[in-house]
Tab-separated table of C-alpha atoms in Angstrom:
chain	number	residue	atom	x	y	z
A	250	MET	CA	-10.655	29.557	-40.324
A	251	ASN	CA	-10.308	32.515	-41.911
A	252	SER	CA	-8.324	33.930	-39.181
A	253	PRO	CA	-5.277	32.940	-36.820
A	254	ARG	CA	-5.983	32.501	-33.258
A	255	LEU	CA	-4.096	33.010	-30.177
A	256	SER	CA	-2.965	30.627	-28.895
A	257	ILE	CA	-3.100	31.253	-24.870
A	258	ILE	CA	-1.060	28.260	-22.338
A	259	PRO	CA	-2.888	28.297	-19.074
A	260	ALA	CA	-1.363	29.954	-15.896
A	261	ARG	CA	-0.592	26.723	-14.307
A	262	ALA	CA	1.084	24.894	-17.205
A	263	ALA	CA	3.212	27.501	-18.237
A	264	THR	CA	5.156	27.020	-14.288
A	265	ASP	CA	4.188	23.504	-13.743
A	266	THR	CA	7.100	20.697	-13.852
A	267	SER	CA	6.034	17.710	-14.730
A	268	LEU	CA	5.777	19.571	-18.355
A	269	LYS	CA	8.289	19.702	-21.234
A	270	PRO	CA	8.800	22.482	-23.810
A	271	ARG	CA	7.940	20.657	-25.733
A	272	ASP	CA	4.447	19.751	-24.248
A	273	LEU	CA	3.523	23.825	-24.096
A	274	GLN	CA	4.254	23.780	-28.044
A	275	VAL	CA	1.410	20.865	-28.587
A	276	LEU	CA	-0.180	23.839	-26.988
A	277	CYS	CA	0.352	26.410	-29.046
A	278	VAL	CA	-0.224	24.941	-32.013
A	279	LEU	CA	-3.537	23.900	-30.581
A	280	GLY	CA	-4.505	26.931	-30.433
A	281	ARG	CA	-3.187	27.700	-33.382
A	282	HIS	CA	-6.053	25.404	-35.021
A	283	THR	CA	-9.063	25.400	-32.033
A	284	ASP	CA	-12.907	26.735	-34.337
A	285	ASP	CA	-14.979	28.763	-32.358
A	286	CYS	CA	-16.505	26.438	-29.993
A	287	GLY	CA	-13.197	25.367	-28.563
A	288	TRP	CA	-11.734	22.207	-30.100
A	289	CYS	CA	-9.222	21.763	-32.656
A	290	ARG	CA	-8.976	18.511	-35.449
A	291	ARG	CA	-5.365	18.100	-36.251
A	292	SER	CA	-3.773	14.878	-36.702
A	293	GLN	CA	-0.298	14.275	-34.946
A	294	VAL	CA	1.277	13.667	-37.651
A	295	LYS	CA	0.885	17.722	-39.045
A	296	MET	CA	1.153	18.571	-35.634
A	297	ALA	CA	4.465	17.345	-36.086
A	298	ASN	CA	5.510	19.013	-39.371
A	299	GLU	CA	5.030	21.962	-37.345
A	300	MET	CA	6.477	21.952	-35.435
A	301	GLY	CA	10.385	20.456	-36.937
A	302	CYS	CA	9.560	17.175	-34.295
A	303	ALA	CA	8.259	13.829	-35.241
A	304	ARG	CA	5.507	12.844	-34.392
A	305	SER	CA	6.349	10.259	-31.271
A	306	THR	CA	7.603	13.486	-30.326
A	307	VAL	CA	3.867	14.923	-29.845
A	308	GLN	CA	2.080	11.459	-28.959
A	309	ALA	CA	3.996	12.209	-25.981
A	310	ALA	CA	3.266	15.728	-24.874
A	311	ILE	CA	-0.542	15.468	-26.055
A	312	ASP	CA	-0.543	12.097	-23.013
A	313	ARG	CA	1.111	13.726	-20.361
A	314	LEU	CA	-1.123	16.835	-21.759
A	315	ILE	CA	-4.450	14.935	-20.957
A	316	LYS	CA	-2.056	13.022	-17.812
A	317	ALA	CA	-1.463	16.436	-15.903
A	318	GLY	CA	-4.816	18.073	-17.099
A	319	TYR	CA	-4.300	20.167	-19.950
A	320	LEU	CA	-6.168	18.650	-22.834
A	321	GLU	CA	-9.335	16.499	-23.938
A	322	ARG	CA	-9.051	14.125	-26.863
A	323	HIS	CA	-12.473	13.077	-28.607
A	324	ILE	CA	-11.587	10.510	-29.996
A	325	GLN	CA	-12.458	10.104	-33.678
A	326	GLU	CA	-13.574	7.074	-35.629
A	327	THR	CA	-14.040	6.384	-39.731
A	328	GLU	CA	-17.423	4.187	-41.200
A	329	ASN	CA	-14.670	1.331	-41.743
A	330	GLY	CA	-13.861	1.981	-37.621
A	331	ARG	CA	-10.544	2.843	-38.358
A	332	ASP	CA	-9.563	5.381	-36.222
A	333	SER	CA	-8.876	9.395	-37.901
A	334	ALA	CA	-8.181	12.105	-36.094
A	335	HIS	CA	-8.582	13.099	-33.466
A	336	MET	CA	-10.300	16.408	-31.737
A	337	PHE	CA	-8.689	17.755	-28.702
A	338	ARG	CA	-9.778	20.835	-26.180
A	339	VAL	CA	-6.806	23.180	-23.918
A	340	ILE	CA	-8.755	23.109	-21.179
A	341	LEU	CA	-8.295	26.782	-20.044
A	342	ASP	CA	-10.387	26.911	-16.202
A	343	PRO	CA	-9.376	23.367	-14.485
A	344	VAL	CA	-11.013	22.705	-11.656
A	345	HIS	CA	-10.256	21.960	-8.422
A	346	PRO	CA	-10.720	19.412	-6.728
A	347	ASP	CA	-11.757	21.157	-3.008
A	348	MET	CA	-12.694	24.353	-4.244
A	349	GLY	CA	-13.572	24.576	-0.527
A	350	ALA	CA	-9.536	24.316	1.101
A	351	ILE	CA	-9.438	27.474	-1.663
A	352	PRO	CA	-8.888	30.952	1.306
A	353	GLY	CA	-10.719	33.757	0.144
A	354	PRO	CA	-8.838	37.366	-1.376
A	355	GLU	CA	-7.801	39.945	1.739
A	356	ASN	CA	-10.788	42.583	2.219
A	357	ASP	CA	-8.221	46.156	1.479
A	358	LEU	CA	-12.275	48.114	0.827
A	359	GLY	CA	-12.487	48.022	4.199
A	360	ALA	CA	-15.459	45.981	6.391
A	361	GLY	CA	-18.906	47.875	4.783
A	362	GLU	CA	-17.432	48.069	1.071
A	363	GLY	CA	-15.898	44.120	0.938
A	364	ASP	CA	-20.243	43.088	2.055
A	365	ALA	CA	-20.717	43.993	-1.097
A	366	PHE	CA	-18.638	42.181	-3.387
A	367	SER	CA	-20.423	39.067	-1.099
A	368	SER	CA	-23.499	38.574	-2.293
A	369	VAL	CA	-22.085	39.053	-6.171
A	370	LYS	CA	-22.356	35.636	-7.562
A	371	LEU	CA	-19.964	34.200	-10.454
A	372	PRO	CA	-20.980	32.696	-13.531
A	373	CYS	CA	-22.510	29.172	-13.802
A	374	ARG	CA	-20.063	27.983	-16.627
A	375	SER	CA	-16.204	29.418	-16.764
A	376	VAL	CA	-16.216	32.184	-18.467
A	377	GLY	CA	-12.588	31.169	-21.140
A	378	THR	CA	-13.728	27.518	-21.181
A	379	PRO	CA	-13.903	25.781	-24.720
A	380	ALA	CA	-17.736	24.587	-25.531
A	381	GLY	CA	-18.013	20.943	-25.365
A	382	ILE	CA	-18.229	19.150	-28.626
A	383	SER	CA	-22.392	20.537	-28.716
A	384	ALA	CA	-22.289	22.869	-27.370
A	385	PRO	CA	-22.329	26.531	-28.678
A	386	PRO	CA	-19.537	28.770	-28.873
A	387	ALA	CA	-19.064	31.511	-26.135
A	388	ASP	CA	-21.051	34.279	-25.187
A	389	SER	CA	-19.421	36.916	-25.500
A	390	GLY	CA	-19.802	38.146	-21.830
A	391	SER	CA	-16.603	38.957	-18.701
A	392	ALA	CA	-14.879	37.795	-17.346
A	393	PRO	CA	-15.362	36.884	-13.836
A	394	MET	CA	-12.796	39.371	-11.409
A	395	LEU	CA	-9.837	37.355	-9.966
A	396	THR	CA	-10.778	36.051	-6.486
A	397	THR	CA	-7.315	34.767	-6.739
A	398	PRO	CA	-5.226	35.330	-3.234
A	399	LEU	CA	-1.472	36.619	-4.346
A	400	ASN	CA	-0.505	36.763	-1.030
A	401	ASP	CA	-1.489	33.947	1.033
A	402	PRO	CA	0.548	34.223	4.799
A	403	ILE	CA	0.363	30.917	4.804
A	404	GLU	CA	1.858	30.467	0.580
A	405	ARG	CA	5.234	32.781	2.294
A	406	LYS	CA	5.337	30.618	5.259
A	407	ARG	CA	5.722	27.378	3.169
A	408	GLU	CA	8.190	29.063	0.540
A	409	ARG	CA	10.264	30.266	3.318
A	410	GLU	CA	10.019	26.820	4.362
A	411	GLY	CA	10.842	25.221	1.799
A	412	GLU	CA	13.389	27.669	1.033
A	413	ARG	CA	15.429	26.155	4.079
A	414	ALA	CA	17.975	22.714	4.945
A	415	SER	CA	17.243	19.877	7.845
A	416	ALA	CA	21.262	19.814	8.777
A	417	GLY	CA	22.757	17.182	9.145
A	418	ALA	CA	20.946	15.119	7.178
A	419	SER	CA	21.665	12.396	4.823
A	420	GLY	CA	20.581	9.116	2.962
A	421	GLU	CA	18.872	11.040	-0.247
A	422	ALA	CA	18.179	14.680	2.707
A	423	VAL	CA	17.671	17.489	0.615
A	424	PRO	CA	20.508	20.119	0.550
A	425	GLU	CA	20.137	23.466	1.967
A	426	THR	CA	20.096	25.239	-0.981
A	427	ALA	CA	17.126	24.380	-1.397
A	428	THR	CA	14.047	25.229	-2.948
A	429	ARG	CA	10.080	24.320	-2.470
A	430	LYS	CA	10.599	22.524	-5.807
A	431	THR	CA	13.113	20.597	-5.442
A	432	TRP	CA	10.911	19.570	-2.872
A	433	LYS	CA	8.227	19.241	-4.899
A	434	ALA	CA	10.423	16.986	-7.662
A	435	ARG	CA	11.319	14.316	-4.343
A	436	LEU	CA	6.932	14.658	-4.011
A	437	ARG	CA	7.155	13.111	-6.839
A	438	ARG	CA	9.921	10.075	-6.540
A	439	VAL	CA	8.735	9.460	-4.009
A	440	HIS	CA	5.183	9.218	-5.384
A	441	ALA	CA	5.439	6.993	-7.652
A	442	GLY	CA	6.715	4.539	-6.246
A	443	TRP	CA	2.617	3.992	-3.504
A	444	PRO	CA	1.289	1.172	-4.867
A	445	THR	CA	-2.049	3.716	-5.264
A	446	HIS	CA	-0.455	6.283	-7.124
A	447	ALA	CA	-2.578	6.256	-10.050
A	448	ASP	CA	-5.716	7.217	-8.356
A	449	ASP	CA	-4.235	9.691	-5.701
A	450	SER	CA	-4.502	13.384	-6.104
A	451	GLU	CA	-1.528	14.632	-6.366
A	452	VAL	CA	-3.403	18.555	-5.257
A	453	THR	CA	-3.963	16.531	-1.771
A	454	ALA	CA	-0.794	14.082	-1.425
A	455	GLU	CA	0.784	18.045	-1.954
A	456	ARG	CA	-0.579	20.040	0.796
A	457	ALA	CA	0.285	16.708	3.372
A	458	TRP	CA	3.744	17.044	2.609
A	459	PHE	CA	4.189	20.558	2.645
A	460	ASP	CA	2.428	20.364	6.518
A	461	LEU	CA	4.807	18.552	7.211
A	462	SER	CA	8.348	20.307	8.770
A	463	GLU	CA	11.363	19.177	6.166
A	464	ALA	CA	13.100	16.458	8.982
A	465	ASP	CA	9.678	14.833	9.125
A	466	ARG	CA	8.829	15.091	5.211
A	467	ASP	CA	12.423	13.713	5.586
A	468	ALA	CA	11.164	10.873	7.731
A	469	ALA	CA	7.895	10.180	5.930
A	470	ALA	CA	10.512	9.131	2.878
A	471	LYS	CA	12.877	7.010	3.817
A	472	ALA	CA	9.933	4.984	5.721
A	473	VAL	CA	8.500	4.562	3.077
A	474	PRO	CA	10.314	0.335	1.635
A	475	ALA	CA	10.249	-0.230	4.734
A	476	TYR	CA	6.172	1.305	5.267
A	477	LEU	CA	5.224	-1.415	2.571
A	478	ALA	CA	7.631	-3.652	3.314
A	479	HIS	CA	5.526	-4.479	6.788
A	480	MET	CA	2.231	-3.967	4.994
A	481	LYS	CA	2.945	-6.800	2.474
A	482	GLU	CA	4.414	-8.884	5.713
A	483	ILE	CA	1.213	-8.944	7.599
A	484	GLY	CA	-1.078	-9.480	4.550
A	485	ARG	CA	-2.268	-6.712	3.905
A	486	LYS	CA	-3.131	-6.334	0.574
A	487	HIS	CA	-4.948	-2.403	0.341
A	488	CYS	CA	-3.223	1.035	1.014
A	489	VAL	CA	-4.098	2.826	2.057
A	490	ALA	CA	-3.991	6.642	-0.104
A	491	PHE	CA	0.038	8.337	0.147
A	492	SER	CA	-2.280	11.937	1.912
A	493	LYS	CA	-3.036	9.707	4.822
A	494	TYR	CA	0.014	8.249	5.350
A	495	LEU	CA	1.365	12.067	4.766
A	496	SER	CA	-0.877	13.398	7.132
A	497	GLU	CA	-1.676	10.547	9.558
A	498	ARG	CA	1.968	10.210	10.257
A	499	ARG	CA	2.072	6.139	9.965
A	500	TRP	CA	5.515	5.783	9.698
A	501	GLU	CA	5.500	6.247	13.058
A	502	ARG	CA	2.713	3.689	12.989
A	503	LEU	CA	5.686	1.441	12.260
A	504	PRO	CA	7.384	-1.289	14.294
A	505	GLU	CA	10.636	-0.499	15.994
A	506	GLN	CA	12.132	-3.482	13.882
A	507	ALA	CA	10.308	-2.834	10.427
A	508	ALA	CA	10.755	1.176	11.363
A	509	SER	CA	15.505	0.403	11.489
A	510	ALA	CA	15.279	-2.288	8.425
A	511	SER	CA	17.195	-1.477	6.025
A	512	ALA	CA	15.206	0.125	3.090
A	513	ALA	CA	17.365	-1.988	0.786
A	514	PRO	CA	15.799	-2.165	-2.737
A	515	SER	CA	12.517	-4.094	-4.210
A	516	THR	CA	13.552	-7.164	-5.679
A	517	ALA	CA	12.006	-7.207	-9.071
A	518	LYS	CA	10.361	-10.880	-10.103
A	519	PRO	CA	11.595	-12.072	-13.549
A	520	PHE	CA	10.188	-11.089	-16.392
A	521	GLY	CA	7.338	-8.462	-14.105
A	522	LYS	CA	6.959	-5.155	-14.967
A	523	GLU	CA	9.696	-3.865	-12.467
A	524	TRP	CA	12.278	-6.041	-14.182
A	525	GLY	CA	10.857	-4.086	-17.614
A	526	ALA	CA	11.649	-1.059	-16.602
A	527	VAL	CA	14.980	-2.139	-14.405
A	528	ARG	CA	15.511	-3.125	-18.206
A	529	PHE	CA	14.858	0.047	-20.211
A	530	ALA	CA	16.562	1.582	-18.310
A	531	ASP	CA	19.702	-0.180	-19.106
A	532	LEU	CA	18.932	0.320	-22.281
A	533	MET	CA	18.755	3.907	-22.119
A	534	ARG	CA	22.459	4.325	-22.366
A	535	SER	CA	25.355	4.200	-24.335
A	536	PRO	CA	27.523	0.546	-25.241
A	537	TYR	CA	29.656	0.460	-21.273
A	538	GLY	CA	30.996	-2.422	-22.699
A	539	ARG	CA	33.303	-4.867	-24.475
A	540	ILE	CA	31.727	-4.760	-28.628
A	541	SER	CA	34.291	-6.652	-30.576
A	542	GLY	CA	36.057	-6.100	-33.482
A	543	PHE	CA	35.808	-7.807	-37.377
A	544	THR	CA	37.321	-10.987	-37.667
A	545	ARG	CA	39.977	-11.658	-40.638
A	546	LEU	CA	36.849	-13.737	-41.974
A	547	GLN	CA	33.874	-10.568	-41.344
A	548	ALA	CA	36.257	-8.660	-43.191
A	549	ALA	CA	36.454	-10.466	-46.465
A	550	MET	CA	32.426	-10.763	-46.271
A	551	ILE	CA	32.911	-7.763	-45.443
A	552	GLU	CA	34.419	-6.862	-48.633
A	553	ALA	CA	32.726	-9.179	-50.652
A	554	GLY	CA	29.241	-7.708	-50.658
A	555	THR	CA	28.190	-11.016	-48.905
A	556	LEU	CA	28.124	-10.175	-45.151
A	557	ASP	CA	26.316	-7.332	-44.327
A	558	ARG	CA	28.767	-4.180	-42.273
A	559	GLU	CA	25.796	-2.928	-40.808
A	560	THR	CA	24.130	-5.884	-39.730
A	561	GLU	CA	26.650	-7.396	-38.211
A	562	LEU	CA	27.878	-4.412	-35.854
A	563	ARG	CA	24.658	-4.135	-34.111
A	564	ARG	CA	24.613	-7.933	-33.699
A	565	LYS	CA	28.374	-7.482	-32.181
A	566	GLN	CA	27.098	-3.925	-29.782
A	567	ALA	CA	23.737	-6.216	-29.216
A	568	ALA	CA	26.547	-8.994	-27.968
A	569	GLY	CA	28.814	-6.570	-25.760
A	570	GLY	CA	27.482	-3.799	-25.142
A	571	TRP	CA	24.738	-3.552	-22.776
A	572	PRO	CA	26.389	-7.251	-19.862
A	573	SER	CA	23.873	-5.730	-17.343
A	574	VAL	CA	20.946	-6.863	-19.562
A	575	ASN	CA	22.617	-9.711	-20.880
A	576	THR	CA	23.114	-10.868	-17.302
A	577	MET	CA	19.293	-10.135	-16.535
A	578	HIS	CA	18.432	-12.014	-19.434
A	579	GLU	CA	21.367	-15.191	-18.465
A	580	ARG	CA	19.756	-15.225	-14.176
A	581	ALA	CA	15.538	-14.308	-15.510
A	582	ILE	CA	15.578	-17.841	-18.539
A	583	ARG	CA	18.859	-20.104	-16.667
A	584	ARG	CA	17.638	-19.274	-12.939
A	585	ARG	CA	14.511	-17.567	-12.396
A	586	LEU	CA	16.763	-14.721	-10.872
A	587	GLY	CA	15.104	-11.479	-10.719
A	588	VAL	CA	17.154	-8.054	-9.960
A	589	PRO	CA	16.960	-5.460	-6.815
A	590	VAL	CA	15.459	-2.061	-7.726
A	591	GLN	CA	15.185	0.897	-6.452
A	592	ALA	CA	11.882	2.968	-5.832
A	593	ALA	CA	12.048	6.223	-7.604
A	594	LEU	CA	12.651	3.399	-10.352
A	595	ALA	CA	10.103	0.718	-9.634
A	596	GLY	CA	7.665	4.389	-10.095
A	597	LEU	CA	8.760	4.060	-14.367
A	598	ALA	CA	6.782	0.383	-14.411
A	599	GLU	CA	3.393	1.951	-13.606
A	600	GLY	CA	3.569	2.526	-17.279
A	601	PHE	CA	4.451	-1.317	-18.147
A	602	THR	CA	1.204	-3.731	-20.024
A	603	GLN	CA	1.900	-7.461	-20.521
A	604	VAL	CA	3.073	-8.501	-24.226
A	605	LYS	CA	1.910	-12.266	-25.633
A	606	VAL	CA	5.038	-13.573	-26.004
A	607	GLY	CA	5.837	-14.114	-29.977
A	608	GLY	CA	2.465	-12.656	-31.061
A	609	GLU	CA	2.626	-9.415	-34.285
A	610	VAL	CA	3.624	-6.497	-30.526
A	611	TRP	CA	5.937	-8.891	-29.123
A	612	GLN	CA	7.161	-8.994	-33.139
A	613	ALA	CA	7.093	-5.682	-33.157
A	614	TRP	CA	8.903	-4.958	-29.858
A	615	LYS	CA	11.859	-7.206	-31.342
A	616	ARG	CA	12.379	-5.778	-34.728
A	617	LEU	CA	13.188	-2.667	-32.546
A	618	HIS	CA	15.566	-4.290	-30.175
A	619	GLU	CA	16.993	-5.328	-33.836
A	620	GLU	CA	17.056	-2.232	-35.606
A	621	ARG	CA	18.759	-0.353	-32.504
A	622	GLY	CA	21.289	-2.864	-31.603
A	623	TRP	CA	19.869	-3.980	-28.675
A	624	PRO	CA	20.166	-6.906	-26.465
A	625	TRP	CA	16.603	-9.234	-27.359
A	626	LEU	CA	15.691	-11.390	-24.556
A	627	GLY	CA	16.070	-15.124	-26.222
A	628	ALA	CA	14.204	-17.761	-27.883
A	629	ASP	CA	9.950	-17.946	-28.301
A	630	ARG	CA	10.744	-20.849	-26.429
A	631	GLU	CA	12.636	-20.049	-23.125
A	632	LEU	CA	10.151	-17.308	-22.615
A	633	PRO	CA	7.247	-16.910	-20.127
A	634	GLU	CA	4.118	-16.380	-22.373
A	635	TRP	CA	4.173	-12.729	-21.382
A	636	VAL	CA	6.700	-10.774	-20.880
A	637	TYR	CA	5.957	-6.771	-19.636
A	638	MET	CA	6.378	-3.928	-22.466
A	639	PRO	CA	5.981	-0.237	-22.267
A	640	ALA	CA	2.357	0.204	-22.955
A	641	LEU	CA	1.440	1.905	-26.967
A	642	PRO	CA	-0.086	4.907	-26.214
A	643	ASP	CA	-3.772	5.488	-28.498
A	644	GLY	CA	-3.720	6.881	-31.654
A	645	HIS	CA	-1.454	4.750	-33.444
A	646	ALA	CA	-2.524	2.416	-36.520
A	647	ASP	CA	0.346	0.638	-37.200
A	648	VAL	CA	2.507	-1.524	-34.357
A	649	ARG	CA	5.155	-0.549	-34.637
A	650	ALA	CA	4.380	3.104	-34.964
A	651	ALA	CA	3.084	2.360	-31.945
A	652	VAL	CA	5.219	0.739	-30.737
A	653	ALA	CA	7.823	3.187	-31.242
A	654	ALA	CA	5.494	5.972	-29.583
A	655	ALA	CA	5.746	4.343	-26.542
A	656	LEU	CA	9.391	4.087	-26.184
A	657	ALA	CA	10.094	7.359	-27.192
A	658	ILE	CA	7.155	7.592	-24.294
A	659	PHE	CA	9.592	5.997	-21.588
A	660	GLU	CA	12.147	7.883	-23.184
A	661	ALA	CA	11.716	10.595	-21.656
A	662	ASN	CA	10.115	9.649	-18.720
A	663	TYR	CA	13.308	7.985	-17.193
A	664	HIS	CA	15.186	11.425	-18.139
A	665	GLN	CA	12.103	13.293	-16.427
A	666	LEU	CA	13.379	11.030	-13.352
A	667	ASN	CA	16.693	11.646	-13.687
A	668	ALA	CA	17.026	15.588	-14.368
A	669	GLU	CA	15.306	15.519	-11.391
A	670	GLU	CA	17.028	13.415	-9.361
A	671	ALA	CA	20.473	15.349	-10.752
A	672	ALA	CA	18.557	18.344	-9.308
A	673	GLN	CA	19.463	17.529	-5.590
């Protein structure tokens, strides 16, 4: 390219609370290198250099943008089968999942004049959307008329409803200063622990959520653990979509005994997904346990150069810095006992996958723990054949780089969850 292009952020992305500032910066960088067909071929290393951050940060931002529907990725491979710089396309006009559910704009022109606009047909392709790889460049046709209802009375009612709080609520109840944004944050936390979360429509779930009164939202959220426990108890293998749970008010169908049962945290099985999420969440904290100092012999060996100070310090930190994690390891290996896990934290477990003990990926995770001074799970002979770890993202030829990127994604999701809880 010989001339710079405009860097355009989709309107939805500018106010999307699920995104981070880095995500918007990635969109801008992609826009600077987009060709006339709307595609950008750019390596993550070059993007990281432009943004002044780590490559793993760029990878995490790209994954979030793809998941949220703002970015499309086309993987490029060389003749020898190795990955090359991927091609990206910013999706400027995402398709609404149910166009019939969007109300039309109010007619300010009168009945006679408004009828004239009802017969106008919009172009088949959304003007402004980058073309596909094999498509020709976009033409110079004018963009369609803005038809977004800016003054929707239903939306105004929901906004006002979200700004009021339920008086006298307890537990996770939203305070009186709650806003619609706060209610949406709570929806994301509750929905994350739902079995069908990966396949659910976020738009449909949000619509069903805000169709409820504040008191009903609070009741529905608090009843989720009891409802899922009851479904498991009666042998149901499949769970309805979260939007159906809300719209059909299924929490009200619970038997009295199940509904009144304490919503205690579930127990995560040793070395499983949720167990791994609890373990890594504790490792996100700074060392909080008692770390022993060097003995006289160790100090003498360090002075003589026969013992590396930093290596020994990391070993001591792993032994005492995170006592809860060490206890988890011992209970899981010696007694096959799990740990309690909250529903919000269990949502992070969806990003975990099985890792073969003793394999290449396993060794990469072990080296990362050693470098960070984190306690390792134990000797391979004491562990099961498979243990759950954060899933590796695509686009990394080096296993160690992929492991570091997977940890960065988990860390970002964990801190985002903490920020949302602090906003309550």
